[in-house]
């Protein structure tokens, strides 16, 4: 293999990775029907390059979904390795998934996607089911520890992460970050069986009305 061939293959791999990363961001903001031209523009490539890597929208959405599930699995492994207790691992996992802005299962729920997208981890459906089983074990253990409220399952957590990950339109990035952080702590508090005592403060101070008005004005 020549040096030029090696460099071309490395460039192609970087382009592909950048397309997937950018597509995740654009799909999060605008949905999976966002213009592919916008994805190419943000990724710093031409639309022809995008189509060479992903011949249609269906293929791109599949790969974003598979990549999301791979990232979820990696974060789940890190969280369980970092914490001896299931609640600590679950809280770290939720915080990281919201921080990464992963719409965890949204693409997988769409008809037709889960059956034919394949990658290193197998089909989307198989990978999704494997993650569900791991998450189910983690939630059961956290409930047995008396730390996670009864009746909570992985779907509740995944859907909560999806909702928390989606930025509100118009208000600007900085205010969105503050709102998401605050809502994340409220979400974790609602899951935590021993945090229902009103005397236990949230980790972050709530926004005041004056601060809210100030950030809204900045976003105009």
CSV table of C-alpha atoms in Angstrom, one decimal:
chain,number,residue,atom,x,y,z
A,1,UNK,CA,0.0,0.0,0.0
A,2,UNK,CA,1.4,3.4,-1.0
A,3,UNK,CA,1.7,6.4,1.3
A,4,UNK,CA,-0.9,8.2,-0.9
A,5,UNK,CA,-3.3,5.3,-0.6
A,6,UNK,CA,-2.9,5.2,3.2
A,7,UNK,CA,-3.5,8.9,3.5
A,8,UNK,CA,-6.6,8.8,1.3
A,9,UNK,CA,-8.0,6.0,3.4
A,10,UNK,CA,-7.3,7.9,6.6
A,11,UNK,CA,-9.0,11.0,5.1
A,12,UNK,CA,-12.0,9.0,4.1
A,13,UNK,CA,-12.2,7.5,7.6
A,14,UNK,CA,-12.0,10.9,9.2
A,15,UNK,CA,-14.7,12.3,6.8
A,16,UNK,CA,-17.0,9.4,7.7
A,17,UNK,CA,-16.5,9.9,11.4
A,18,UNK,CA,-17.1,13.7,11.1
A,19,UNK,CA,-20.3,13.2,9.1
A,20,UNK,CA,-21.7,10.9,11.8
A,21,UNK,CA,-20.8,13.3,14.6
A,22,UNK,CA,-22.2,16.2,12.7
A,23,UNK,CA,-25.4,14.3,11.7
A,24,UNK,CA,-26.0,13.4,15.3
A,25,UNK,CA,-25.9,17.1,16.3
A,26,UNK,CA,-28.1,18.2,13.4
A,27,UNK,CA,-30.6,15.4,13.9
A,28,UNK,CA,-30.8,16.3,17.6
A,29,UNK,CA,-31.6,19.9,16.7
A,30,UNK,CA,-33.8,19.5,13.6
A,31,UNK,CA,-34.9,15.9,13.5
A,32,UNK,CA,-33.9,13.1,11.1
A,33,UNK,CA,-35.4,14.9,8.1
A,34,UNK,CA,-33.0,17.8,8.4
A,35,UNK,CA,-31.3,18.8,5.1
A,36,UNK,CA,-28.3,16.6,4.3
A,37,UNK,CA,-26.7,19.7,2.7
A,38,UNK,CA,-26.7,21.3,6.2
A,39,UNK,CA,-24.9,18.2,7.6
A,40,UNK,CA,-22.3,18.4,4.8
A,41,UNK,CA,-21.8,22.1,5.3
A,42,UNK,CA,-21.3,21.8,9.1
A,43,UNK,CA,-18.9,18.8,8.6
A,44,UNK,CA,-16.8,20.9,6.2
A,45,UNK,CA,-17.3,18.7,3.2
A,46,UNK,CA,-19.2,18.7,-0.1
A,47,UNK,CA,-22.5,17.0,-0.5
A,48,UNK,CA,-21.0,14.6,-3.0
A,49,UNK,CA,-18.5,13.4,-0.4
A,50,UNK,CA,-21.4,12.8,2.0
A,51,UNK,CA,-23.3,10.7,-0.6
A,52,UNK,CA,-20.1,8.7,-1.3
A,53,UNK,CA,-20.0,7.7,2.3
A,54,UNK,CA,-23.8,7.4,2.9
A,55,UNK,CA,-25.8,6.8,-0.3
A,56,UNK,CA,-29.1,7.9,1.2
A,57,UNK,CA,-30.7,9.3,4.4
A,58,UNK,CA,-31.8,5.9,5.6
A,59,UNK,CA,-28.2,4.6,5.7
A,60,UNK,CA,-26.9,7.7,7.5
A,61,UNK,CA,-29.6,7.6,10.2
A,62,UNK,CA,-28.9,3.9,10.7
A,63,UNK,CA,-25.2,4.6,11.3
A,64,UNK,CA,-25.9,7.5,13.6
A,65,UNK,CA,-28.2,5.2,15.6
A,66,UNK,CA,-25.6,2.4,15.8
A,67,UNK,CA,-22.9,4.9,16.7
A,68,UNK,CA,-25.2,6.2,19.5
A,69,UNK,CA,-25.7,2.8,20.9
A,70,UNK,CA,-22.0,2.0,20.8
A,71,UNK,CA,-21.3,5.2,22.8
A,72,UNK,CA,-24.0,4.3,25.3
A,73,UNK,CA,-22.4,0.9,25.8
A,74,UNK,CA,-19.0,2.4,26.4
A,75,UNK,CA,-20.4,4.9,28.9
A,76,UNK,CA,-22.3,2.2,30.7
A,77,UNK,CA,-19.0,0.1,31.0
A,78,UNK,CA,-17.1,3.2,32.3
A,79,UNK,CA,-19.8,4.0,34.9
A,80,UNK,CA,-20.1,0.5,36.3
A,81,UNK,CA,-16.3,0.2,36.5
A,82,UNK,CA,-16.1,3.6,38.3
A,83,UNK,CA,-18.7,2.9,41.0
A,84,UNK,CA,-19.2,-0.1,43.4
A,85,UNK,CA,-22.8,0.8,43.8
A,86,UNK,CA,-25.5,0.6,41.1
A,87,UNK,CA,-27.0,4.0,41.9
A,88,UNK,CA,-23.7,5.8,41.5
A,89,UNK,CA,-23.1,4.1,38.2
A,90,UNK,CA,-26.6,4.9,37.0
A,91,UNK,CA,-26.3,8.6,38.0
A,92,UNK,CA,-22.9,8.9,36.2
A,93,UNK,CA,-24.3,7.2,33.1
A,94,UNK,CA,-27.3,9.5,32.9
A,95,UNK,CA,-25.2,12.6,33.4
A,96,UNK,CA,-22.8,11.5,30.7
A,97,UNK,CA,-25.5,10.7,28.2
A,98,UNK,CA,-27.1,14.0,28.7
A,99,UNK,CA,-23.7,15.8,28.4
A,100,UNK,CA,-23.0,13.9,25.1
A,101,UNK,CA,-26.5,14.8,23.9
A,102,UNK,CA,-27.2,11.3,22.7
A,103,UNK,CA,-30.8,10.7,21.5
A,104,UNK,CA,-30.3,7.2,22.8
A,105,UNK,CA,-33.0,5.1,21.1
A,106,UNK,CA,-35.0,7.6,19.0
A,107,UNK,CA,-33.7,6.4,15.6
A,108,UNK,CA,-34.1,2.7,16.6
A,109,UNK,CA,-37.7,3.2,17.3
A,110,UNK,CA,-38.5,4.2,13.7
A,111,UNK,CA,-40.0,1.4,11.6
A,112,UNK,CA,-37.6,-0.5,9.4
A,113,UNK,CA,-34.3,0.8,10.9
A,114,UNK,CA,-33.6,-1.9,13.4
A,115,UNK,CA,-33.7,-4.8,11.1
A,116,UNK,CA,-31.0,-4.0,8.5
A,117,UNK,CA,-28.4,-1.7,10.0
A,118,UNK,CA,-25.3,-3.7,10.7
A,119,UNK,CA,-21.9,-2.8,12.1
A,120,UNK,CA,-19.3,-4.0,14.5
A,121,UNK,CA,-21.9,-4.6,17.2
A,122,UNK,CA,-24.4,-6.4,15.0
A,123,UNK,CA,-27.9,-5.2,14.1
A,124,UNK,CA,-29.3,-2.2,15.8
A,125,UNK,CA,-32.1,-4.2,17.3
A,126,UNK,CA,-29.7,-6.8,18.8
A,127,UNK,CA,-27.5,-4.1,20.2
A,128,UNK,CA,-30.4,-2.2,21.6
A,129,UNK,CA,-31.7,-5.3,23.3
A,130,UNK,CA,-28.3,-6.1,24.7
A,131,UNK,CA,-28.1,-2.6,26.2
A,132,UNK,CA,-31.6,-2.9,27.6
A,133,UNK,CA,-30.6,-6.1,29.5
A,134,UNK,CA,-27.5,-4.5,30.9
A,135,UNK,CA,-29.5,-1.4,32.0
A,136,UNK,CA,-32.3,-3.6,33.4
A,137,UNK,CA,-29.8,-5.4,35.6
A,138,UNK,CA,-28.3,-2.1,36.8
A,139,UNK,CA,-31.7,-0.7,37.6
A,140,UNK,CA,-32.8,-3.8,39.5
A,141,UNK,CA,-29.6,-3.7,41.5
A,142,UNK,CA,-30.1,0.0,42.3
A,143,UNK,CA,-33.6,-0.8,43.5
A,144,UNK,CA,-32.4,-3.7,45.6
A,145,UNK,CA,-29.9,-1.2,47.2
A,146,UNK,CA,-32.9,1.0,48.1
A,147,UNK,CA,-31.5,3.9,46.0
A,148,UNK,CA,-33.7,3.8,42.9
A,149,UNK,CA,-37.4,4.2,43.1
A,150,UNK,CA,-39.5,1.1,42.4
A,151,UNK,CA,-41.3,1.0,39.1
A,152,UNK,CA,-38.5,2.7,37.2
A,153,UNK,CA,-37.2,0.8,34.1
A,154,UNK,CA,-34.5,1.5,31.5
A,155,UNK,CA,-37.1,2.8,29.0
A,156,UNK,CA,-38.1,5.5,31.6
A,157,UNK,CA,-34.5,6.5,31.9
A,158,UNK,CA,-33.8,6.4,28.1
A,159,UNK,CA,-36.8,8.6,27.3
A,160,UNK,CA,-35.8,11.0,30.1
A,161,UNK,CA,-32.4,11.3,28.6
A,162,UNK,CA,-33.8,11.9,25.1
A,163,UNK,CA,-36.1,14.7,26.4
A,164,UNK,CA,-33.2,16.3,28.4
A,165,UNK,CA,-30.9,16.1,25.5
A,166,UNK,CA,-33.0,18.2,23.2
A,167,UNK,CA,-32.2,21.9,23.3
A,168,UNK,CA,-35.0,24.5,23.5
A,169,UNK,CA,-35.2,26.6,20.3
A,170,UNK,CA,-34.4,30.4,20.2
A,171,UNK,CA,-33.1,30.9,23.8
A,172,UNK,CA,-29.4,30.4,23.0
A,173,UNK,CA,-26.7,27.9,24.0
A,174,UNK,CA,-25.7,29.3,27.4
A,175,UNK,CA,-29.2,29.4,28.8
A,176,UNK,CA,-30.0,25.9,27.3
A,177,UNK,CA,-27.0,24.5,29.2
A,178,UNK,CA,-28.2,26.0,32.5
A,179,UNK,CA,-31.7,24.7,31.9
A,180,UNK,CA,-30.6,21.3,31.0
A,181,UNK,CA,-28.3,21.0,34.0
A,182,UNK,CA,-31.1,22.1,36.3
A,183,UNK,CA,-33.6,19.7,34.8
A,184,UNK,CA,-31.1,16.9,34.9
A,185,UNK,CA,-30.8,17.3,38.7
A,186,UNK,CA,-34.6,17.4,39.0
A,187,UNK,CA,-34.8,14.2,37.0
A,188,UNK,CA,-32.2,12.4,39.1
A,189,UNK,CA,-33.9,13.6,42.2
A,190,UNK,CA,-37.2,12.1,41.0
A,191,UNK,CA,-35.5,8.7,40.4
A,192,UNK,CA,-33.5,8.6,43.7
A,193,UNK,CA,-35.5,6.7,46.3
A,194,UNK,CA,-33.7,8.4,49.2
A,195,UNK,CA,-33.7,12.0,47.8
A,196,UNK,CA,-37.4,12.5,48.3
A,197,UNK,CA,-36.8,14.4,51.5
A,198,UNK,CA,-37.3,18.1,50.7
A,199,UNK,CA,-34.5,19.0,53.0
A,200,UNK,CA,-31.9,17.5,50.6
A,201,UNK,CA,-30.8,20.3,48.3
A,202,UNK,CA,-30.2,20.0,44.5
A,203,UNK,CA,-26.6,20.1,43.4
A,204,UNK,CA,-27.2,23.3,41.4
A,205,UNK,CA,-28.9,26.5,42.4
A,206,UNK,CA,-32.1,27.2,40.6
A,207,UNK,CA,-32.3,30.1,38.2
A,208,UNK,CA,-33.9,33.3,39.5
A,209,UNK,CA,-36.5,35.2,37.4
A,210,UNK,CA,-34.0,38.1,36.9
A,211,UNK,CA,-31.4,35.6,35.6
A,212,UNK,CA,-33.9,34.1,33.3
A,213,UNK,CA,-34.8,37.5,31.8
A,214,UNK,CA,-31.2,38.4,31.4
A,215,UNK,CA,-30.4,35.2,29.4
A,216,UNK,CA,-33.5,35.6,27.3
A,217,UNK,CA,-32.5,39.2,26.5
A,218,UNK,CA,-29.0,38.0,25.5
A,219,UNK,CA,-30.5,35.5,23.1
A,220,UNK,CA,-32.6,38.1,21.2
